[in-house]
PDB file of C-alpha atoms in Angstrom:
ATOM      1  CA  MET J  19       6.941   4.225  -9.926  1.00 79.00           C
ATOM      2  CA  THR J  20       5.599   2.962  -6.602  1.00 93.00           C
ATOM      3  CA  TYR J  21       4.862  -0.158  -4.624  1.00 97.00           C
ATOM      4  CA  CYS J  22       2.290  -0.139  -1.830  1.00 98.00           C
ATOM      5  CA  VAL J  23       0.564  -3.032  -0.041  1.00 98.00           C
ATOM      6  CA  ALA J  24      -2.219  -3.156   2.551  1.00 98.00           C
ATOM      7  CA  MET J  25      -3.258  -6.406   4.236  1.00 98.00           C
ATOM      8  CA  ARG J  26      -6.168  -7.258   6.502  1.00 98.00           C
ATOM      9  CA  LEU J  27      -5.239  -9.728   9.225  1.00 98.00           C
ATOM     10  CA  ASN J  28      -7.446 -11.164  11.947  1.00 98.00           C
ATOM     11  CA  ARG J  29      -5.741  -8.886  14.446  1.00 97.00           C
ATOM     12  CA  GLY J  30      -5.774  -5.709  12.368  1.00 97.00           C
ATOM     13  CA  LEU J  31      -4.317  -3.969   9.325  1.00 98.00           C
ATOM     14  CA  VAL J  32      -0.790  -3.660   7.925  1.00 98.00           C
ATOM     15  CA  PHE J  33       0.320  -0.963   5.468  1.00 98.00           C
ATOM     16  CA  MET J  34       3.681  -0.591   3.715  1.00 98.00           C
ATOM     17  CA  SER J  35       4.821   1.762   0.948  1.00 98.00           C
ATOM     18  CA  ASP J  36       8.082   2.603  -0.731  1.00 97.00           C
ATOM     19  CA  THR J  37       9.218   6.221  -1.091  1.00 96.00           C
ATOM     20  CA  ARG J  38      10.949   6.412  -4.467  1.00 93.00           C
ATOM     21  CA  THR J  39       9.771   8.674  -7.257  1.00 87.00           C
ATOM     22  CA  ASN J  40      11.012   8.425 -10.801  1.00 72.00           C
ATOM     23  CA  ALA J  41      11.161  11.312 -13.256  1.00 56.00           C
ATOM     24  CA  GLY J  42      13.515   9.584 -15.673  1.00 61.00           C
ATOM     25  CA  VAL J  43      16.306   7.035 -15.592  1.00 62.00           C
ATOM     26  CA  ASP J  44      18.741   9.545 -14.092  1.00 67.00           C
ATOM     27  CA  ASN J  45      16.375  11.395 -11.749  1.00 69.00           C
ATOM     28  CA  PHE J  46      15.300   9.476  -8.646  1.00 76.00           C
ATOM     29  CA  ALA J  47      14.054  11.109  -5.467  1.00 83.00           C
ATOM     30  CA  SER J  48      12.134  10.149  -2.334  1.00 88.00           C
ATOM     31  CA  THR J  49       8.720  11.327  -1.268  1.00 93.00           C
ATOM     32  CA  ARG J  50       6.150  10.107   1.215  1.00 96.00           C
ATOM     33  CA  LYS J  51       3.276   8.042  -0.204  1.00 97.00           C
ATOM     34  CA  MET J  52       1.630   7.064   3.099  1.00 98.00           C
ATOM     35  CA  PHE J  53      -0.595   9.494   4.999  1.00 97.00           C
ATOM     36  CA  THR J  54      -2.544   9.073   8.241  1.00 95.00           C
ATOM     37  CA  PHE J  55      -5.599  10.817   9.676  1.00 95.00           C
ATOM     38  CA  THR J  56      -6.159  10.005  13.341  1.00 94.00           C
ATOM     39  CA  VAL J  57      -8.564  11.069  16.062  1.00 94.00           C
ATOM     40  CA  GLU J  58      -7.426   9.430  19.298  1.00 93.00           C
ATOM     41  CA  GLY J  59      -9.990   6.941  20.541  1.00 94.00           C
ATOM     42  CA  GLU J  60     -12.305   7.446  17.576  1.00 96.00           C
ATOM     43  CA  ARG J  61     -10.740   6.802  14.156  1.00 96.00           C
ATOM     44  CA  ASN J  62      -7.540   5.815  12.434  1.00 96.00           C
ATOM     45  CA  ILE J  63      -7.291   6.175   8.643  1.00 97.00           C
ATOM     46  CA  THR J  64      -4.317   5.487   6.381  1.00 97.00           C
ATOM     47  CA  LEU J  65      -3.950   6.395   2.701  1.00 98.00           C
ATOM     48  CA  MET J  66      -1.305   5.202   0.246  1.00 98.00           C
ATOM     49  CA  THR J  67      -0.986   6.635  -3.245  1.00 98.00           C
ATOM     50  CA  ALA J  68       0.413   5.605  -6.626  1.00 97.00           C
ATOM     51  CA  GLY J  69       0.423   7.285 -10.015  1.00 95.00           C
ATOM     52  CA  ASN J  70       0.921  10.858 -11.145  1.00 94.00           C
ATOM     53  CA  LEU J  71       2.679  12.636  -8.275  1.00 93.00           C
ATOM     54  CA  ALA J  72       1.043  16.011  -8.916  1.00 93.00           C
ATOM     55  CA  THR J  73      -2.377  14.346  -8.821  1.00 96.00           C
ATOM     56  CA  THR J  74      -1.770  12.444  -5.589  1.00 96.00           C
ATOM     57  CA  GLN J  75      -0.207  15.435  -3.831  1.00 96.00           C
ATOM     58  CA  ALA J  76      -3.132  17.664  -4.832  1.00 96.00           C
ATOM     59  CA  MET J  77      -5.611  15.050  -3.588  1.00 97.00           C
ATOM     60  CA  ILE J  78      -3.837  14.707  -0.211  1.00 97.00           C
ATOM     61  CA  SER J  79      -3.600  18.495   0.125  1.00 96.00           C
ATOM     62  CA  LEU J  80      -7.340  18.838  -0.470  1.00 95.00           C
ATOM     63  CA  LEU J  81      -8.161  16.138   2.065  1.00 96.00           C
ATOM     64  CA  GLU J  82      -5.847  17.682   4.661  1.00 94.00           C
ATOM     65  CA  GLU J  83      -7.100  21.214   4.009  1.00 93.00           C
ATOM     66  CA  ARG J  84     -10.697  20.157   4.445  1.00 90.00           C
ATOM     67  CA  THR J  85      -9.937  18.708   7.879  1.00 89.00           C
ATOM     68  CA  GLN J  86      -8.880  22.182   9.040  1.00 84.00           C
ATOM     69  CA  ALA J  87     -11.037  24.540   6.991  1.00 65.00           C
ATOM     70  CA  ALA J  88     -14.330  26.186   7.873  1.00 64.00           C
ATOM     71  CA  ASP J  89     -17.571  24.194   7.846  1.00 63.00           C
ATOM     72  CA  ASP J  90     -18.555  25.476   4.424  1.00 57.00           C
ATOM     73  CA  ARG J  91     -15.409  23.848   2.992  1.00 66.00           C
ATOM     74  CA  ASP J  92     -16.314  20.359   4.195  1.00 74.00           C
ATOM     75  CA  PRO J  93     -16.637  17.398   3.639  1.00 87.00           C
ATOM     76  CA  SER J  94     -13.798  16.344   5.914  1.00 93.00           C
ATOM     77  CA  ILE J  95     -12.293  12.897   6.047  1.00 96.00           C
ATOM     78  CA  LEU J  96     -12.446  13.206   9.843  1.00 95.00           C
ATOM     79  CA  SER J  97     -16.220  13.704   9.860  1.00 94.00           C
ATOM     80  CA  GLN J  98     -17.271  10.695   7.772  1.00 96.00           C
ATOM     81  CA  PRO J  99     -19.358   8.226   9.822  1.00 97.00           C
ATOM     82  CA  THR J 100     -18.037   5.005   8.252  1.00 98.00           C
ATOM     83  CA  MET J 101     -15.012   3.755   6.319  1.00 98.00           C
ATOM     84  CA  PHE J 102     -17.304   3.257   3.311  1.00 98.00           C
ATOM     85  CA  GLN J 103     -18.077   6.979   3.372  1.00 98.00           C
ATOM     86  CA  VAL J 104     -14.353   7.712   3.729  1.00 98.00           C
ATOM     87  CA  ALA J 105     -13.686   5.667   0.581  1.00 98.00           C
ATOM     88  CA  ARG J 106     -16.456   7.553  -1.243  1.00 98.00           C
ATOM     89  CA  LEU J 107     -14.914  10.879  -0.238  1.00 98.00           C
ATOM     90  CA  VAL J 108     -11.415   9.818  -1.307  1.00 98.00           C
ATOM     91  CA  GLY J 109     -12.780   8.557  -4.633  1.00 98.00           C
ATOM     92  CA  ALA J 110     -14.694  11.782  -5.262  1.00 97.00           C
ATOM     93  CA  THR J 111     -11.648  13.889  -4.370  1.00 97.00           C
ATOM     94  CA  LEU J 112      -9.377  11.858  -6.639  1.00 97.00           C
ATOM     95  CA  LYS J 113     -11.845  12.143  -9.510  1.00 95.00           C
ATOM     96  CA  GLU J 114     -12.164  15.892  -8.870  1.00 94.00           C
ATOM     97  CA  VAL J 115      -8.415  16.440  -9.038  1.00 96.00           C
ATOM     98  CA  ILE J 116      -8.029  14.387 -12.223  1.00 94.00           C
ATOM     99  CA  SER J 117     -10.926  16.191 -13.904  1.00 92.00           C
ATOM    100  CA  TYR J 118      -9.495  19.675 -13.407  1.00 88.00           C
ATOM    101  CA  SER J 119      -5.952  18.516 -14.179  1.00 86.00           C
ATOM    102  CA  ALA J 120      -7.064  16.991 -17.480  1.00 78.00           C
ATOM    103  CA  PRO J 121      -9.561  19.410 -19.084  1.00 71.00           C
ATOM    104  CA  GLY J 122      -9.190  17.547 -22.383  1.00 67.00           C
ATOM    105  CA  GLY J 123     -11.377  14.719 -21.066  1.00 61.00           C
ATOM    106  CA  PRO J 124     -10.660  10.997 -20.913  1.00 61.00           C
ATOM    107  CA  ALA J 125      -8.028  11.142 -23.628  1.00 57.00           C
ATOM    108  CA  SER J 126      -5.807  13.394 -21.497  1.00 60.00           C
ATOM    109  CA  ALA J 127      -6.867  11.994 -18.107  1.00 68.00           C
ATOM    110  CA  ASP J 128      -4.604   8.944 -18.410  1.00 80.00           C
ATOM    111  CA  ALA J 129      -1.534  11.146 -17.993  1.00 86.00           C
ATOM    112  CA  PHE J 130      -2.901  12.371 -14.645  1.00 91.00           C
ATOM    113  CA  GLY J 131      -4.161   9.000 -13.415  1.00 93.00           C
ATOM    114  CA  ALA J 132      -3.612   7.699  -9.903  1.00 96.00           C
ATOM    115  CA  SER J 133      -4.898   5.024  -7.567  1.00 97.00           C
ATOM    116  CA  VAL J 134      -5.279   4.970  -3.795  1.00 98.00           C
ATOM    117  CA  ILE J 135      -5.462   2.439  -1.005  1.00 98.00           C
ATOM    118  CA  VAL J 136      -7.453   3.720   1.963  1.00 98.00           C
ATOM    119  CA  GLY J 137      -7.934   1.681   5.103  1.00 98.00           C
ATOM    120  CA  GLY J 138      -8.545   1.963   8.799  1.00 97.00           C
ATOM    121  CA  GLN J 139     -11.285   1.823  11.382  1.00 98.00           C
ATOM    122  CA  ILE J 140     -13.900   4.146  12.818  1.00 98.00           C
ATOM    123  CA  ALA J 141     -15.353   3.432  16.251  1.00 97.00           C
ATOM    124  CA  GLY J 142     -18.365   1.163  15.909  1.00 96.00           C
ATOM    125  CA  GLY J 143     -17.113  -0.418  12.689  1.00 97.00           C
ATOM    126  CA  LYS J 144     -14.611  -3.067  11.699  1.00 97.00           C
ATOM    127  CA  PRO J 145     -11.128  -2.405  10.292  1.00 98.00           C
ATOM    128  CA  THR J 146     -11.225  -2.576   6.509  1.00 98.00           C
ATOM    129  CA  ILE J 147      -9.397  -1.533   3.333  1.00 98.00           C
ATOM    130  CA  PHE J 148     -10.564  -0.121  -0.004  1.00 98.00           C
ATOM    131  CA  LEU J 149      -8.824   0.143  -3.364  1.00 98.00           C
ATOM    132  CA  VAL J 150      -9.855   3.381  -5.101  1.00 98.00           C
ATOM    133  CA  TYR J 151      -9.567   3.687  -8.885  1.00 97.00           C
ATOM    134  CA  PRO J 152      -8.910   6.884 -10.903  1.00 95.00           C
ATOM    135  CA  GLU J 153     -12.581   6.988 -11.910  1.00 94.00           C
ATOM    136  CA  GLY J 154     -13.511   7.383  -8.230  1.00 96.00           C
ATOM    137  CA  ASN J 155     -15.090   3.947  -7.775  1.00 98.00           C
ATOM    138  CA  PHE J 156     -13.637   1.391  -5.366  1.00 98.00           C
ATOM    139  CA  ILE J 157     -13.670  -2.179  -4.061  1.00 98.00           C
ATOM    140  CA  GLU J 158     -13.282  -3.557  -0.522  1.00 98.00           C
ATOM    141  CA  VAL J 159     -11.089  -6.341   0.820  1.00 98.00           C
ATOM    142  CA  SER J 160     -12.748  -9.710   1.379  1.00 97.00           C
ATOM    143  CA  GLU J 161     -11.833 -13.223   2.436  1.00 96.00           C
ATOM    144  CA  ASP J 162     -11.016 -14.004  -1.189  1.00 96.00           C
ATOM    145  CA  THR J 163      -9.029 -10.773  -1.652  1.00 97.00           C
ATOM    146  CA  PRO J 164      -7.457 -10.013   1.742  1.00 98.00           C
ATOM    147  CA  PHE J 165      -4.787  -7.604   0.466  1.00 98.00           C
ATOM    148  CA  PHE J 166      -4.445  -4.842  -2.111  1.00 98.00           C
ATOM    149  CA  GLN J 167      -1.408  -3.657  -4.077  1.00 98.00           C
ATOM    150  CA  ILE J 168      -0.883  -0.541  -6.180  1.00 98.00           C
ATOM    151  CA  GLY J 169       2.006   0.558  -8.340  1.00 96.00           C
ATOM    152  CA  GLU J 170       4.586  -1.983  -9.477  1.00 95.00           C
ATOM    153  CA  THR J 171       2.688  -5.013  -8.220  1.00 96.00           C
ATOM    154  CA  LYS J 172       3.776  -7.972 -10.330  1.00 96.00           C
ATOM    155  CA  TYR J 173       7.178  -8.731  -8.780  1.00 97.00           C
ATOM    156  CA  GLY J 174       6.012  -8.828  -5.170  1.00 97.00           C
ATOM    157  CA  LYS J 175       2.655 -10.525  -5.651  1.00 97.00           C
ATOM    158  CA  PRO J 176       3.739 -14.203  -5.921  1.00 97.00           C
ATOM    159  CA  ILE J 177       5.153 -14.310  -2.381  1.00 97.00           C
ATOM    160  CA  LEU J 178       2.003 -12.674  -0.978  1.00 98.00           C
ATOM    161  CA  VAL J 179      -0.280 -15.125  -2.778  1.00 97.00           C
ATOM    162  CA  ARG J 180       1.706 -18.142  -1.592  1.00 96.00           C
ATOM    163  CA  ALA J 181       2.400 -17.146   2.004  1.00 97.00           C
ATOM    164  CA  PHE J 182      -0.406 -14.855   3.197  1.00 98.00           C
ATOM    165  CA  ASP J 183      -2.406 -16.142   6.156  1.00 98.00           C
ATOM    166  CA  PRO J 184      -4.988 -14.052   8.045  1.00 98.00           C
ATOM    167  CA  ASP J 185      -3.658 -15.472  11.318  1.00 98.00           C
ATOM    168  CA  LEU J 186      -0.206 -13.954  10.770  1.00 98.00           C
ATOM    169  CA  THR J 187       1.237 -11.934  13.627  1.00 98.00           C
ATOM    170  CA  PHE J 188       2.302  -8.382  12.865  1.00 97.00           C
ATOM    171  CA  GLU J 189       5.926  -9.529  13.078  1.00 97.00           C
ATOM    172  CA  ASP J 190       5.425 -12.288  10.504  1.00 98.00           C
ATOM    173  CA  ALA J 191       3.363  -9.990   8.294  1.00 98.00           C
ATOM    174  CA  MET J 192       6.256  -7.512   8.317  1.00 98.00           C
ATOM    175  CA  LYS J 193       8.637 -10.282   7.307  1.00 98.00           C
ATOM    176  CA  LEU J 194       6.346 -11.310   4.462  1.00 98.00           C
ATOM    177  CA  LEU J 195       6.018  -7.737   3.220  1.00 98.00           C
ATOM    178  CA  LEU J 196       9.762  -7.122   3.394  1.00 98.00           C
ATOM    179  CA  VAL J 197      10.359 -10.182   1.201  1.00 98.00           C
ATOM    180  CA  SER J 198       7.716  -8.931  -1.230  1.00 98.00           C
ATOM    181  CA  PHE J 199       9.213  -5.435  -1.317  1.00 98.00           C
ATOM    182  CA  ASP J 200      12.758  -6.782  -1.591  1.00 97.00           C
ATOM    183  CA  SER J 201      11.767  -8.851  -4.638  1.00 97.00           C
ATOM    184  CA  THR J 202      10.281  -5.721  -6.215  1.00 97.00           C
ATOM    185  CA  VAL J 203      13.302  -3.540  -5.438  1.00 96.00           C
ATOM    186  CA  LYS J 204      15.635  -6.072  -7.042  1.00 95.00           C
ATOM    187  CA  SER J 205      13.449  -6.231 -10.156  1.00 95.00           C
ATOM    188  CA  ASN J 206      12.609  -2.557 -10.723  1.00 92.00           C
ATOM    189  CA  LEU J 207      14.813   0.475 -10.142  1.00 88.00           C
ATOM    190  CA  SER J 208      11.791   2.749  -9.784  1.00 89.00           C
ATOM    191  CA  VAL J 209      10.915   1.171  -6.406  1.00 94.00           C
ATOM    192  CA  GLY J 210      13.243   1.727  -3.476  1.00 94.00           C
ATOM    193  CA  LEU J 211      13.848   2.262   0.203  1.00 95.00           C
ATOM    194  CA  PRO J 212      13.054   3.678   2.706  1.00 97.00           C
ATOM    195  CA  PHE J 213       9.751   1.865   3.308  1.00 98.00           C
ATOM    196  CA  ASP J 214       7.029   3.466   5.422  1.00 98.00           C
ATOM    197  CA  VAL J 215       5.038   1.150   7.702  1.00 98.00           C
ATOM    198  CA  HIS J 216       1.830   1.449   9.727  1.00 97.00           C
ATOM    199  CA  LEU J 217       0.514  -1.395  11.899  1.00 97.00           C
ATOM    200  CA  PHE J 218      -3.027  -0.948  13.164  1.00 95.00           C
ATOM    201  CA  GLU J 219      -4.513  -3.287  15.756  1.00 95.00           C
ATOM    202  CA  ASP J 220      -8.274  -3.767  15.784  1.00 97.00           C
ATOM    203  CA  GLY J 221      -9.832  -1.307  18.234  1.00 95.00           C
ATOM    204  CA  GLN J 222      -6.655   0.681  18.896  1.00 92.00           C
ATOM    205  CA  PHE J 223      -7.329   4.197  17.618  1.00 92.00           C
ATOM    206  CA  ASP J 224      -3.866   5.701  17.580  1.00 85.00           C
ATOM    207  CA  ALA J 225      -1.022   6.173  15.124  1.00 79.00           C
ATOM    208  CA  SER J 226       1.750   5.039  17.439  1.00 81.00           C
ATOM    209  CA  ARG J 227       2.757   1.899  15.548  1.00 92.00           C
ATOM    210  CA  ARG J 228       4.301   3.710  12.618  1.00 94.00           C
ATOM    211  CA  GLY J 229       7.852   3.569  11.410  1.00 96.00           C
ATOM    212  CA  ARG J 230      10.291   3.585   8.520  1.00 97.00           C
ATOM    213  CA  VAL J 231      12.585   0.835   7.266  1.00 97.00           C
ATOM    214  CA  GLU J 232      15.812   2.547   6.209  1.00 96.00           C
ATOM    215  CA  VAL J 233      18.341   1.371   3.632  1.00 94.00           C
ATOM    216  CA  ASP J 234      20.773   0.217   6.329  1.00 96.00           C
ATOM    217  CA  ASP J 235      18.168  -1.487   8.540  1.00 97.00           C
ATOM    218  CA  PRO J 236      19.927  -4.652   9.830  1.00 97.00           C
ATOM    219  CA  VAL J 237      16.777  -6.780   9.989  1.00 97.00           C
ATOM    220  CA  TYR J 238      15.845  -5.894   6.414  1.00 97.00           C
ATOM    221  CA  ARG J 239      19.368  -6.697   5.248  1.00 97.00           C
ATOM    222  CA  THR J 240      19.254 -10.063   7.006  1.00 98.00           C
ATOM    223  CA  ILE J 241      15.866 -10.875   5.468  1.00 97.00           C
ATOM    224  CA  SER J 242      17.018  -9.815   2.002  1.00 97.00           C
ATOM    225  CA  THR J 243      20.176 -11.917   2.130  1.00 97.00           C
ATOM    226  CA  GLY J 244      18.443 -14.873   3.785  1.00 97.00           C
ATOM    227  CA  TRP J 245      15.625 -14.903   1.224  1.00 97.00           C
ATOM    228  CA  GLY J 246      18.090 -14.988  -1.657  1.00 96.00           C
ATOM    229  CA  GLU J 247      20.030 -17.846  -0.088  1.00 97.00           C
ATOM    230  CA  ALA J 248      16.822 -19.746   0.733  1.00 97.00           C
ATOM    231  CA  LEU J 249      15.691 -19.523  -2.890  1.00 96.00           C
ATOM    232  CA  LYS J 250      18.988 -20.925  -4.107  1.00 96.00           C
ATOM    233  CA  THR J 251      18.827 -23.758  -1.578  1.00 97.00           C
ATOM    234  CA  ALA J 252      15.241 -24.595  -2.514  1.00 96.00           C
ATOM    235  CA  LEU J 253      16.129 -24.622  -6.217  1.00 96.00           C
ATOM    236  CA  ASP J 254      19.034 -26.988  -5.606  1.00 97.00           C
ATOM    237  CA  GLN J 255      16.753 -29.366  -3.707  1.00 97.00           C
ATOM    238  CA  LEU J 256      14.197 -29.623  -6.497  1.00 96.00           C
ATOM    239  CA  PRO J 257      14.473 -32.628  -8.839  1.00 95.00           C
ATOM    240  CA  ALA J 258      16.279 -32.077 -12.099  1.00 93.00           C
ATOM    241  CA  TYR J 259      14.149 -32.266 -15.219  1.00 91.00           C
ATOM    242  CA  LYS J 260      15.746 -34.732 -17.599  1.00 89.00           C
ATOM    243  CA  ILE J 261      14.923 -34.285 -21.261  1.00 88.00           C
ATOM    244  CA  THR J 262      14.754 -37.504 -23.277  1.00 83.00           C
ATOM    245  CA  SER J 263      15.705 -37.744 -26.912  1.00 75.00           C
ATOM    246  CA  ASP J 264      12.025 -37.982 -27.874  1.00 70.00           C
ATOM    247  CA  GLU J 265      11.345 -34.559 -26.309  1.00 58.00           C
ATOM    248  CA  VAL J 266      14.120 -32.746 -28.166  1.00 55.00           C
TER     249      VAL J 266
END
């Protein structure tokens, strides 16, 4: 499985993805699910993928190949004028890959399904994020929906809903995401470390703020342990619910 999150803050964008793949209960491996396309000073685009691994790898390969191929093999993700057009291209490419992977039509397409988060900024536009569906259509972040998740979303969503604030610093956003990912890791074996991270500040067209949170990362370990202890403390401080004889 997979867990990926992208958030839009007032100061920029934050992306985080796990790296675990699952081909059965006894066959876990790691593979990258975050990909960046950068032109210094002009554009910074990040993709995160979830779903059928063959589908997502073929889609990324097509997008990467078309950034390097001859003009007659365009369109290229690096030549799109706006992030909206980038999302359209990613959606069309995803739909293309699914269609030739599943010649049996919709009935067989589910086995090759995938979803994508694509976000970033192109000079002259604002930083934004899109959630792309297997059918190729997509939606954009808004004030009401300031973050997107794909993959195993249910375990990590409650903390994001309760604690997200667009004024978060990158440091606090990282802390929030690590708690969300830690909750998911502890609830589902198909999500696991390392976590890939990309922090993108509004107007800064480079890929320098990228990194990976490893299994033995001391800050992650401190956050994981501290969050568990904080939950226990908070539970102890809540009032006990006393059941009366009439309620039994």
